[in-house]
Amino acid sequence: MLGDRIGRRSILATTIIAMAAATFSIGLIPSHASIGIWLPVLLFAARLVQGFSTGGEYSGASTFVTEFAPDRRRGFLASFLEVGTISGFVLGAALVTGLTAALGDAAMESWGWRVPFLIAGPLGVIGLYLRLKLSETPAFASIQKRAHARSGGSRLYDIAVEHRRVVLLCMALVLALNVTNYLVLTYMPNYLSATLGYDTTHSLSLNLLTMMVMLAAIPCVGWLGDRVGRRPVLLAACVGYLALSLPSLWLLQHGSIVAVLTGLLVLALCQTLFIGTTPSTLPAMFPTAIRYGGLSIAYNVSASLFGGTAPLVAEWLVRVTGNDDMPAYYAMLAALAGLVAVLFMRETSGRPLEGSAPTISAEEADRLQPVADAAAE
């Protein structure tokens, strides 16, 4: 809720800098032989700062971008947030794989594991750039004086009581987004290797290839949402998971490498419809005065309860039931929750954000200027 009182730019920059600093500090923690019990204490403290930071990063970044983006191009521009997310997955996996291959297991366990954490430190420069070089969003600037005057309690009341319907719809949509996202991007390599017996290297390679395809498709999905609307794209994602989760898993279980890749790509396509659309959809569900706080609360509560636990729940269901199809049923259940949310949410494509004036691009402004001049004359 600080982002709704102090401003989007300052809080988003703070979360990025804190995330970079906490991650960098993990790479500097001395060994257990040097500091004993303080090692897990320091690691836990750094992880808490990471968790605090990530609680404001996605909601802050999506709010920041959507409030700057022109109404007609909001979906396309906001989709690049997920390009950054998937790129992080790809680069992180590639970095660890490359270091392990170059250094070997012994060196990685001794000191090589620190390198990825130390590399994260300079990424804090992004936060400094946001803080020092970019201006506040027009939407927040227009209500800044009133925002400073409002108490946190009144904002919390607005979020939890006055806008509880929107909060619940957002949580249901985030449930569908995160459960499927964790299953496709995090759990699938483990499912292929631990459950189906595929070689770990092949599992990770197939997953990386899948994410590369997603990277190319995400902006296209964002553009599509601007053209046909967010709701049709999200409906297609939910229906896709309901109809194709089981067939995709059967391809993984019984097919050749080509069939396995096909199954992964089908799931990835459904997921791309989700993640290419939600960065522009979720912030638009809330009015400007509570957008950052409302989205942060709804997103993180749902993501923590259902998203982060998805791999554990899926693995537990497979182990308890002995049914290798359980991840598909779990994804279908999440998609059903998302489908209900999409049916009850309003369309936001091409429309001004609630509580904000219409926003147009520079090209649109140039095109409309002669009309405005003529009207003024």
PDB file of C-alpha atoms in Angstrom, residues 197-344:
ATOM      1  CA  GLY A 197      12.298 -41.598 -15.808  1.00  0.00           C
ATOM      2  CA  TYR A 198      13.709 -39.290 -18.471  1.00  0.00           C
ATOM      3  CA  ASP A 199      17.333 -38.193 -18.318  1.00  0.00           C
ATOM      4  CA  THR A 200      17.696 -34.949 -16.303  1.00  0.00           C
ATOM      5  CA  THR A 201      19.715 -33.233 -19.031  1.00  0.00           C
ATOM      6  CA  HIS A 202      17.052 -34.007 -21.648  1.00  0.00           C
ATOM      7  CA  SER A 203      14.288 -32.831 -19.306  1.00  0.00           C
ATOM      8  CA  LEU A 204      15.965 -29.479 -18.673  1.00  0.00           C
ATOM      9  CA  SER A 205      16.848 -29.035 -22.346  1.00  0.00           C
ATOM     10  CA  LEU A 206      13.266 -29.652 -23.449  1.00  0.00           C
ATOM     11  CA  ASN A 207      12.025 -27.230 -20.816  1.00  0.00           C
ATOM     12  CA  LEU A 208      14.482 -24.550 -21.941  1.00  0.00           C
ATOM     13  CA  LEU A 209      13.419 -25.014 -25.557  1.00  0.00           C
ATOM     14  CA  THR A 210       9.786 -24.677 -24.493  1.00  0.00           C
ATOM     15  CA  MET A 211      10.538 -21.412 -22.698  1.00  0.00           C
ATOM     16  CA  MET A 212      12.343 -20.044 -25.754  1.00  0.00           C
ATOM     17  CA  VAL A 213       9.210 -20.622 -27.813  1.00  0.00           C
ATOM     18  CA  MET A 214       7.163 -18.882 -25.123  1.00  0.00           C
ATOM     19  CA  LEU A 215       9.473 -15.872 -25.274  1.00  0.00           C
ATOM     20  CA  ALA A 216       8.715 -15.393 -28.958  1.00  0.00           C
ATOM     21  CA  ALA A 217       4.965 -15.846 -28.491  1.00  0.00           C
ATOM     22  CA  ILE A 218       4.302 -13.631 -25.435  1.00  0.00           C
ATOM     23  CA  PRO A 219       4.347 -10.230 -27.247  1.00  0.00           C
ATOM     24  CA  CYS A 220       2.061 -11.692 -29.931  1.00  0.00           C
ATOM     25  CA  VAL A 221      -0.436 -12.674 -27.235  1.00  0.00           C
ATOM     26  CA  GLY A 222      -0.218  -9.183 -25.701  1.00  0.00           C
ATOM     27  CA  TRP A 223      -0.922  -7.674 -29.128  1.00  0.00           C
ATOM     28  CA  LEU A 224      -3.833 -10.077 -29.622  1.00  0.00           C
ATOM     29  CA  GLY A 225      -5.351  -8.979 -26.323  1.00  0.00           C
ATOM     30  CA  ASP A 226      -5.319  -5.377 -27.551  1.00  0.00           C
ATOM     31  CA  ARG A 227      -7.125  -6.392 -30.729  1.00  0.00           C
ATOM     32  CA  VAL A 228      -9.783  -8.859 -29.582  1.00  0.00           C
ATOM     33  CA  GLY A 229      -9.927  -8.128 -25.848  1.00  0.00           C
ATOM     34  CA  ARG A 230      -8.383  -9.656 -22.732  1.00  0.00           C
ATOM     35  CA  ARG A 231     -11.378 -11.817 -21.822  1.00  0.00           C
ATOM     36  CA  PRO A 232     -11.432 -13.878 -25.072  1.00  0.00           C
ATOM     37  CA  VAL A 233      -7.701 -14.613 -24.747  1.00  0.00           C
ATOM     38  CA  LEU A 234      -8.008 -15.621 -21.086  1.00  0.00           C
ATOM     39  CA  LEU A 235     -11.062 -17.753 -21.877  1.00  0.00           C
ATOM     40  CA  ALA A 236      -9.034 -19.514 -24.574  1.00  0.00           C
ATOM     41  CA  ALA A 237      -6.285 -20.204 -22.007  1.00  0.00           C
ATOM     42  CA  CYS A 238      -8.717 -21.701 -19.493  1.00  0.00           C
ATOM     43  CA  VAL A 239     -10.571 -23.785 -22.084  1.00  0.00           C
ATOM     44  CA  GLY A 240      -7.237 -24.892 -23.530  1.00  0.00           C
ATOM     45  CA  TYR A 241      -6.099 -26.256 -20.183  1.00  0.00           C
ATOM     46  CA  LEU A 242      -9.445 -27.958 -19.580  1.00  0.00           C
ATOM     47  CA  ALA A 243      -9.386 -29.658 -22.976  1.00  0.00           C
ATOM     48  CA  LEU A 244      -5.679 -30.287 -23.571  1.00  0.00           C
ATOM     49  CA  SER A 245      -4.038 -30.979 -20.184  1.00  0.00           C
ATOM     50  CA  LEU A 246      -4.718 -34.725 -20.240  1.00  0.00           C
ATOM     51  CA  PRO A 247      -3.797 -35.255 -23.932  1.00  0.00           C
ATOM     52  CA  SER A 248      -0.570 -33.298 -23.377  1.00  0.00           C
ATOM     53  CA  LEU A 249       0.366 -35.435 -20.379  1.00  0.00           C
ATOM     54  CA  TRP A 250      -0.379 -38.613 -22.331  1.00  0.00           C
ATOM     55  CA  LEU A 251       2.072 -37.421 -24.994  1.00  0.00           C
ATOM     56  CA  LEU A 252       4.677 -36.939 -22.288  1.00  0.00           C
ATOM     57  CA  GLN A 253       4.038 -40.381 -20.823  1.00  0.00           C
ATOM     58  CA  HIS A 254       3.828 -42.521 -23.930  1.00  0.00           C
ATOM     59  CA  GLY A 255       5.529 -40.701 -26.772  1.00  0.00           C
ATOM     60  CA  SER A 256       8.942 -40.219 -28.340  1.00  0.00           C
ATOM     61  CA  ILE A 257      11.060 -37.116 -27.773  1.00  0.00           C
ATOM     62  CA  VAL A 258       9.083 -35.383 -30.527  1.00  0.00           C
ATOM     63  CA  ALA A 259       5.805 -36.301 -28.821  1.00  0.00           C
ATOM     64  CA  VAL A 260       7.134 -35.122 -25.454  1.00  0.00           C
ATOM     65  CA  LEU A 261       8.164 -31.798 -26.951  1.00  0.00           C
ATOM     66  CA  THR A 262       4.751 -31.487 -28.608  1.00  0.00           C
ATOM     67  CA  GLY A 263       3.015 -32.058 -25.272  1.00  0.00           C
ATOM     68  CA  LEU A 264       5.202 -29.454 -23.577  1.00  0.00           C
ATOM     69  CA  LEU A 265       4.578 -26.939 -26.360  1.00  0.00           C
ATOM     70  CA  VAL A 266       0.805 -27.403 -26.126  1.00  0.00           C
ATOM     71  CA  LEU A 267       0.925 -26.672 -22.392  1.00  0.00           C
ATOM     72  CA  ALA A 268       3.286 -23.766 -23.053  1.00  0.00           C
ATOM     73  CA  LEU A 269       0.859 -22.282 -25.593  1.00  0.00           C
ATOM     74  CA  CYS A 270      -1.965 -22.370 -23.044  1.00  0.00           C
ATOM     75  CA  GLN A 271       0.324 -20.789 -20.471  1.00  0.00           C
ATOM     76  CA  THR A 272       1.468 -18.109 -22.904  1.00  0.00           C
ATOM     77  CA  LEU A 273      -2.159 -17.065 -23.390  1.00  0.00           C
ATOM     78  CA  PHE A 274      -2.280 -16.544 -19.621  1.00  0.00           C
ATOM     79  CA  ILE A 275       0.992 -14.767 -18.976  1.00  0.00           C
ATOM     80  CA  GLY A 276       0.866 -12.633 -22.110  1.00  0.00           C
ATOM     81  CA  THR A 277      -2.461 -11.135 -21.003  1.00  0.00           C
ATOM     82  CA  THR A 278      -2.507 -10.910 -17.199  1.00  0.00           C
ATOM     83  CA  PRO A 279       0.115  -8.115 -16.785  1.00  0.00           C
ATOM     84  CA  SER A 280      -2.305  -5.708 -18.479  1.00  0.00           C
ATOM     85  CA  THR A 281      -5.456  -7.322 -17.052  1.00  0.00           C
ATOM     86  CA  LEU A 282      -4.775  -7.458 -13.319  1.00  0.00           C
ATOM     87  CA  PRO A 283      -3.827  -3.791 -12.666  1.00  0.00           C
ATOM     88  CA  ALA A 284      -6.829  -2.601 -14.694  1.00  0.00           C
ATOM     89  CA  MET A 285      -9.174  -4.400 -12.290  1.00  0.00           C
ATOM     90  CA  PHE A 286      -8.417  -1.862  -9.526  1.00  0.00           C
ATOM     91  CA  PRO A 287      -8.988   1.913  -9.377  1.00  0.00           C
ATOM     92  CA  THR A 288      -5.915   4.158  -9.343  1.00  0.00           C
ATOM     93  CA  ALA A 289      -6.141   5.036  -5.640  1.00  0.00           C
ATOM     94  CA  ILE A 290      -5.683   1.412  -4.487  1.00  0.00           C
ATOM     95  CA  ARG A 291      -4.177  -0.219  -7.584  1.00  0.00           C
ATOM     96  CA  TYR A 292      -0.712  -1.031  -6.242  1.00  0.00           C
ATOM     97  CA  GLY A 293      -1.883  -2.219  -2.809  1.00  0.00           C
ATOM     98  CA  GLY A 294      -4.991  -4.045  -4.024  1.00  0.00           C
ATOM     99  CA  LEU A 295      -3.088  -5.947  -6.685  1.00  0.00           C
ATOM    100  CA  SER A 296      -0.186  -6.720  -4.335  1.00  0.00           C
ATOM    101  CA  ILE A 297      -2.453  -8.188  -1.668  1.00  0.00           C
ATOM    102  CA  ALA A 298      -4.668 -10.183  -4.037  1.00  0.00           C
ATOM    103  CA  TYR A 299      -1.769 -11.418  -6.163  1.00  0.00           C
ATOM    104  CA  ASN A 300       0.625 -12.423  -3.388  1.00  0.00           C
ATOM    105  CA  VAL A 301      -1.900 -14.099  -1.109  1.00  0.00           C
ATOM    106  CA  SER A 302      -3.128 -16.233  -4.001  1.00  0.00           C
ATOM    107  CA  ALA A 303       0.353 -16.878  -5.397  1.00  0.00           C
ATOM    108  CA  SER A 304       1.682 -17.926  -1.979  1.00  0.00           C
ATOM    109  CA  LEU A 305      -1.224 -20.233  -1.135  1.00  0.00           C
ATOM    110  CA  PHE A 306      -1.700 -21.868  -4.533  1.00  0.00           C
ATOM    111  CA  GLY A 307       1.202 -21.044  -6.845  1.00  0.00           C
ATOM    112  CA  GLY A 308       4.277 -21.768  -4.759  1.00  0.00           C
ATOM    113  CA  THR A 309       2.714 -24.946  -3.391  1.00  0.00           C
ATOM    114  CA  ALA A 310       1.652 -26.284  -6.808  1.00  0.00           C
ATOM    115  CA  PRO A 311       4.716 -28.521  -7.458  1.00  0.00           C
ATOM    116  CA  LEU A 312       4.497 -30.001  -3.948  1.00  0.00           C
ATOM    117  CA  VAL A 313       0.756 -30.646  -4.256  1.00  0.00           C
ATOM    118  CA  ALA A 314       1.140 -32.191  -7.711  1.00  0.00           C
ATOM    119  CA  GLU A 315       3.953 -34.476  -6.542  1.00  0.00           C
ATOM    120  CA  TRP A 316       1.960 -35.443  -3.439  1.00  0.00           C
ATOM    121  CA  LEU A 317      -1.113 -36.279  -5.513  1.00  0.00           C
ATOM    122  CA  VAL A 318       0.928 -38.513  -7.821  1.00  0.00           C
ATOM    123  CA  ARG A 319       2.515 -40.304  -4.864  1.00  0.00           C
ATOM    124  CA  VAL A 320      -0.718 -40.770  -2.884  1.00  0.00           C
ATOM    125  CA  THR A 321      -2.939 -41.867  -5.777  1.00  0.00           C
ATOM    126  CA  GLY A 322      -0.332 -43.618  -7.908  1.00  0.00           C
ATOM    127  CA  ASN A 323      -1.890 -41.830 -10.890  1.00  0.00           C
ATOM    128  CA  ASP A 324       0.593 -40.037 -13.141  1.00  0.00           C
ATOM    129  CA  ASP A 325      -2.254 -37.963 -14.621  1.00  0.00           C
ATOM    130  CA  MET A 326      -2.845 -35.998 -11.413  1.00  0.00           C
ATOM    131  CA  PRO A 327      -0.857 -32.898 -12.513  1.00  0.00           C
ATOM    132  CA  ALA A 328      -3.256 -32.579 -15.461  1.00  0.00           C
ATOM    133  CA  TYR A 329      -6.293 -32.792 -13.197  1.00  0.00           C
ATOM    134  CA  TYR A 330      -4.778 -30.194 -10.879  1.00  0.00           C
ATOM    135  CA  ALA A 331      -4.150 -27.842 -13.811  1.00  0.00           C
ATOM    136  CA  MET A 332      -7.718 -28.374 -15.000  1.00  0.00           C
ATOM    137  CA  LEU A 333      -9.091 -27.527 -11.558  1.00  0.00           C
ATOM    138  CA  ALA A 334      -7.057 -24.306 -11.518  1.00  0.00           C
ATOM    139  CA  ALA A 335      -8.226 -23.458 -15.041  1.00  0.00           C
ATOM    140  CA  LEU A 336     -11.832 -23.940 -13.933  1.00  0.00           C
ATOM    141  CA  ALA A 337     -11.339 -21.358 -11.166  1.00  0.00           C
ATOM    142  CA  GLY A 338      -9.828 -19.007 -13.728  1.00  0.00           C
ATOM    143  CA  LEU A 339     -12.710 -19.589 -16.120  1.00  0.00           C
ATOM    144  CA  VAL A 340     -15.246 -18.536 -13.480  1.00  0.00           C
ATOM    145  CA  ALA A 341     -13.216 -15.380 -12.755  1.00  0.00           C
ATOM    146  CA  VAL A 342     -12.974 -14.440 -16.441  1.00  0.00           C
ATOM    147  CA  LEU A 343     -16.722 -14.874 -16.931  1.00  0.00           C
ATOM    148  CA  PHE A 344     -17.433 -12.398 -14.120  1.00  0.00           C
TER     149      PHE A 344
END
